[in-house]
XYZ file of C-alpha atoms in Angstrom:
273
model
C 53.116 28.837 -17.409
C 49.925 25.977 -16.689
C 46.920 26.994 -16.077
C 44.088 25.848 -13.696
C 40.633 25.995 -14.897
C 37.666 26.210 -11.609
C 35.758 23.180 -11.687
C 31.623 23.900 -12.105
C 30.541 22.552 -8.656
C 27.729 20.488 -10.896
C 29.842 19.098 -13.146
C 31.660 17.990 -10.162
C 28.137 17.080 -8.217
C 27.405 14.699 -11.684
C 30.812 13.156 -10.937
C 30.495 11.876 -7.856
C 26.843 10.325 -8.969
C 27.724 7.930 -11.518
C 31.414 6.935 -9.638
C 28.375 6.067 -6.736
C 26.536 4.117 -9.152
C 29.372 2.364 -10.486
C 31.213 1.582 -6.961
C 27.609 0.761 -5.811
C 25.368 -0.579 -7.796
C 23.934 -3.226 -5.346
C 22.669 0.221 -2.955
C 21.586 1.877 -5.919
C 19.423 -1.365 -7.107
C 17.621 -1.294 -4.051
C 16.974 2.192 -3.761
C 15.698 2.469 -6.926
C 13.801 -1.063 -7.660
C 11.908 0.819 -3.319
C 10.738 3.814 -5.535
C 9.819 2.283 -8.281
C 6.975 0.228 -5.928
C 6.171 2.942 -4.502
C 5.338 5.193 -7.674
C 3.471 1.373 -8.725
C 1.513 1.178 -4.942
C 0.677 5.136 -4.197
C 2.294 8.185 -6.425
C 0.866 6.905 -9.953
C -2.229 5.753 -8.343
C -3.439 8.428 -6.854
C -1.942 11.428 -8.116
C -2.489 9.768 -12.589
C -6.566 10.910 -11.889
C -6.526 13.134 -10.475
C -3.586 15.197 -13.165
C -5.657 13.602 -15.669
C -8.961 15.443 -14.542
C -6.903 18.275 -13.051
C -5.181 19.068 -16.853
C -9.424 17.670 -18.478
C -10.950 21.135 -16.655
C -8.032 23.499 -17.130
C -9.225 22.953 -20.133
C -12.987 23.292 -20.357
C -13.536 26.849 -20.565
C -16.209 26.609 -18.130
C -13.998 26.417 -15.420
C -13.622 29.746 -13.770
C -17.178 29.274 -12.595
C -15.550 26.091 -9.652
C -12.606 29.138 -9.148
C -14.793 32.267 -8.196
C -14.607 32.218 -4.886
C -10.770 32.602 -5.184
C -10.854 35.491 -7.685
C -9.559 37.901 -5.011
C -6.689 36.088 -3.723
C -5.816 35.028 -7.274
C -6.734 39.007 -8.359
C -4.536 39.962 -5.202
C -1.083 37.330 -6.914
C -0.962 37.511 -10.728
C -3.398 39.819 -11.848
C -5.687 38.146 -13.462
C -9.161 36.776 -11.357
C -10.024 34.141 -13.337
C -7.576 32.022 -12.060
C -9.477 31.451 -8.846
C -9.803 27.670 -10.704
C -5.892 26.856 -11.474
C -5.508 28.256 -7.268
C -8.337 25.430 -6.643
C -6.086 22.981 -8.241
C -3.572 23.925 -6.910
C -4.886 23.618 -3.627
C -6.886 20.375 -3.474
C -3.461 18.560 -5.784
C -0.494 19.465 -4.929
C 1.973 21.234 -6.530
C 2.095 18.348 -10.202
C -1.273 19.667 -10.575
C -1.328 23.185 -9.420
C 2.161 23.599 -12.717
C 0.360 21.513 -14.481
C -2.809 23.770 -14.074
C -0.210 26.934 -14.361
C 1.490 25.005 -17.455
C -0.774 24.665 -19.499
C -3.514 28.549 -18.635
C 0.670 29.540 -20.346
C 0.047 27.592 -23.342
C -3.875 28.598 -23.853
C -2.158 32.150 -23.957
C -5.113 32.350 -20.207
C -1.692 34.131 -19.009
C 2.082 35.902 -19.365
C 4.490 33.990 -18.288
C 4.986 37.125 -15.790
C 2.154 36.663 -14.445
C 2.262 32.706 -14.146
C 5.493 33.903 -11.890
C 3.629 35.738 -9.684
C 1.021 32.698 -9.704
C 3.704 29.861 -8.363
C 4.624 30.426 -5.020
C 0.151 31.109 -3.874
C 0.006 27.580 -5.770
C 2.148 25.003 -5.294
C 2.015 23.308 -2.098
C 1.647 19.694 -0.562
C -1.208 18.412 -1.643
C -3.248 18.111 2.454
C -4.282 14.345 0.875
C -0.659 13.369 1.637
C -0.096 16.175 4.589
C -3.157 14.665 6.450
C -3.763 11.072 5.572
C 0.118 10.027 4.181
C 2.419 11.965 6.761
C -0.109 12.399 10.275
C -1.583 9.630 10.044
C 0.177 6.396 8.729
C 3.377 8.348 9.941
C 2.252 9.479 13.200
C 0.122 8.171 13.242
C -2.355 10.965 14.716
C -5.381 12.320 13.335
C -4.816 15.816 15.393
C -0.954 16.020 14.288
C -2.656 15.947 10.418
C -4.817 18.939 10.890
C -1.809 20.916 12.606
C 0.016 20.265 9.844
C -2.156 20.836 6.997
C -3.658 24.661 9.739
C 0.537 25.393 9.076
C 1.423 24.095 5.806
C -1.681 25.559 3.842
C -1.641 29.377 6.275
C 2.276 29.780 6.174
C 1.241 28.740 1.506
C -1.226 31.210 2.084
C 0.445 33.784 4.064
C 3.572 33.770 1.911
C 2.280 32.434 -1.432
C 0.550 36.072 -1.191
C 3.021 38.230 0.138
C 5.593 36.976 -2.700
C 3.100 36.840 -6.259
C 2.285 40.349 -4.837
C 5.796 41.582 -4.646
C 7.346 39.928 -8.419
C 3.773 41.686 -9.981
C 4.543 44.745 -8.965
C 8.025 44.485 -9.452
C 7.591 42.686 -12.948
C 4.184 46.015 -13.779
C 7.723 48.714 -12.833
C 10.262 46.834 -14.358
C 8.682 45.845 -17.605
C 5.011 48.467 -18.488
C 5.263 47.234 -21.745
C 4.883 43.788 -20.872
C 1.850 42.130 -23.218
C -1.022 40.969 -22.178
C -2.341 37.635 -22.113
C -4.686 36.890 -25.638
C -6.462 33.790 -24.365
C -8.051 31.304 -27.330
C -10.467 30.871 -29.213
C -12.867 27.906 -26.462
C -12.768 25.524 -27.920
C -13.790 21.487 -26.290
C -11.268 19.359 -24.490
C -10.034 16.905 -26.355
C -10.015 13.866 -23.127
C -6.891 11.979 -25.190
C -4.700 15.607 -25.837
C -5.110 15.814 -21.498
C -4.007 11.034 -21.600
C -1.481 12.326 -23.440
C -0.627 15.616 -21.068
C -1.054 14.379 -17.630
C 0.991 11.249 -18.599
C 4.241 12.736 -19.932
C 4.568 14.546 -16.446
C 3.836 11.570 -14.535
C 6.508 9.501 -15.649
C 8.718 12.563 -15.494
C 7.369 12.532 -11.792
C 8.517 8.967 -11.927
C 11.676 9.151 -12.694
C 12.871 11.889 -11.254
C 11.088 9.713 -7.146
C 13.304 6.447 -9.467
C 16.607 9.007 -9.474
C 16.943 10.353 -5.806
C 15.541 7.332 -4.790
C 18.690 5.920 -6.273
C 20.247 8.668 -4.556
C 19.089 7.537 -1.644
C 20.046 3.658 -1.439
C 23.321 5.461 -1.967
C 23.792 7.296 0.833
C 22.457 4.773 2.666
C 25.371 2.833 2.540
C 27.921 4.894 2.868
C 30.042 5.499 6.085
C 30.605 8.005 8.297
C 27.696 9.388 6.992
C 24.489 7.879 8.981
C 23.569 11.224 10.990
C 23.488 12.804 8.541
C 20.944 10.751 6.285
C 17.558 12.089 7.486
C 18.332 15.850 6.914
C 19.931 14.239 3.442
C 17.079 11.947 2.671
C 14.630 15.623 3.302
C 16.702 17.975 1.153
C 16.121 15.530 -2.069
C 13.048 14.447 -1.486
C 10.040 15.238 0.694
C 8.497 11.475 0.768
C 11.101 9.669 1.473
C 12.435 12.864 3.947
C 8.979 12.943 6.445
C 9.391 8.967 6.268
C 12.458 9.060 8.279
C 11.788 12.431 10.441
C 8.716 10.273 11.554
C 10.886 8.256 13.627
C 13.124 10.579 15.315
C 12.857 11.045 19.145
C 11.263 14.226 19.678
C 11.139 16.596 17.657
C 9.339 15.008 14.938
C 6.260 17.095 14.070
C 8.194 20.500 13.026
C 10.762 18.438 11.512
C 7.862 16.915 9.950
C 6.476 20.520 8.701
C 10.084 21.521 7.571
C 10.321 18.612 4.933
C 6.687 18.906 3.268
C 7.891 22.931 3.547
C 10.332 22.679 1.923
C 8.930 20.238 -0.906
C 12.440 18.391 -1.255
C 14.671 18.672 -4.618
C 12.951 15.988 -6.547
C 8.877 17.583 -6.234
C 10.514 21.342 -6.887
C 12.409 19.820 -10.100
C 9.183 18.089 -11.473
C 7.648 21.852 -11.476
C 10.385 23.016 -13.056
C-alpha cells in the first residue's frame, strides 16, 4: 500500500519561489535591483546612523536618564521602570531600533527573556519619520494626512501595546512564578567599534530581507491574472512598496496605508525576529 505524505506548506512555498526565480529571472532581477537602489539611496543612509546611535546609547550605563518620562509605561508593560529609554529609542527609530534596543538589553542582562517579550508589542512600530515624511508627504502629498496617520498609528500602538504587554506579563507571572529576575552586568564604557559592528550586522540583515522581498514583488508583478491582488500581496510582504502601491488607489488610500503601516509587512516582522 502506497502512503502519501502531506507536503508541508512552508516547503511547498519555498519550492514555488525557487521555481519562479528560475522561470522569471528578469522580473526577479528588476525587483531586486529596485530594492538595492532603495537600500542604497533611502534605507541605509536614513537607518544605519540611527541604528548605530541607538546601539551606542543603549550600551551607555547612563541611558536610563533619557527615558525617565516613559518609565511608568515601561513599568506597566514589562515590570521594569529602567526600560523607558528602550521605549524611547523604539518610538523614535522604529521597529529596527526598538528590536535592537530590546535585544541589547536582554544580552546585557537588564531584561529576562519573558520581560523582553512583553515589551515588544509596545516598542515595535514604524518610525515617525517614515510615517510623516515618506508616506504622508511624499506618497500622499499631504502633511495633514501624515499627521493623522502618525496619531492613528502611535495611538493604537500605545493602547494595544500596553494591553498586550500587560496581558503577557500577567500570564507568564502566573504560569512561571520562578522566572529568574535579570542580573545586570557591571556598567562599563560603551565600545563604539563593537556597537558599529552590531549595527552593521543588523543593517545587513535588513537589506537582505528587503532585496529578497523586492525580487518576490518583481515576480508577482509579472504573473498573469494576479494584477488584482498585487497591491494586497505587496502590502503583506513589505511595507514600503505596499504603501507606494496603496497610495495610488483612487479611493480609500489613507485607510489602506494606515492598515499597511499597522501590519508593517512580513519583511519588518522578520527583521524584528
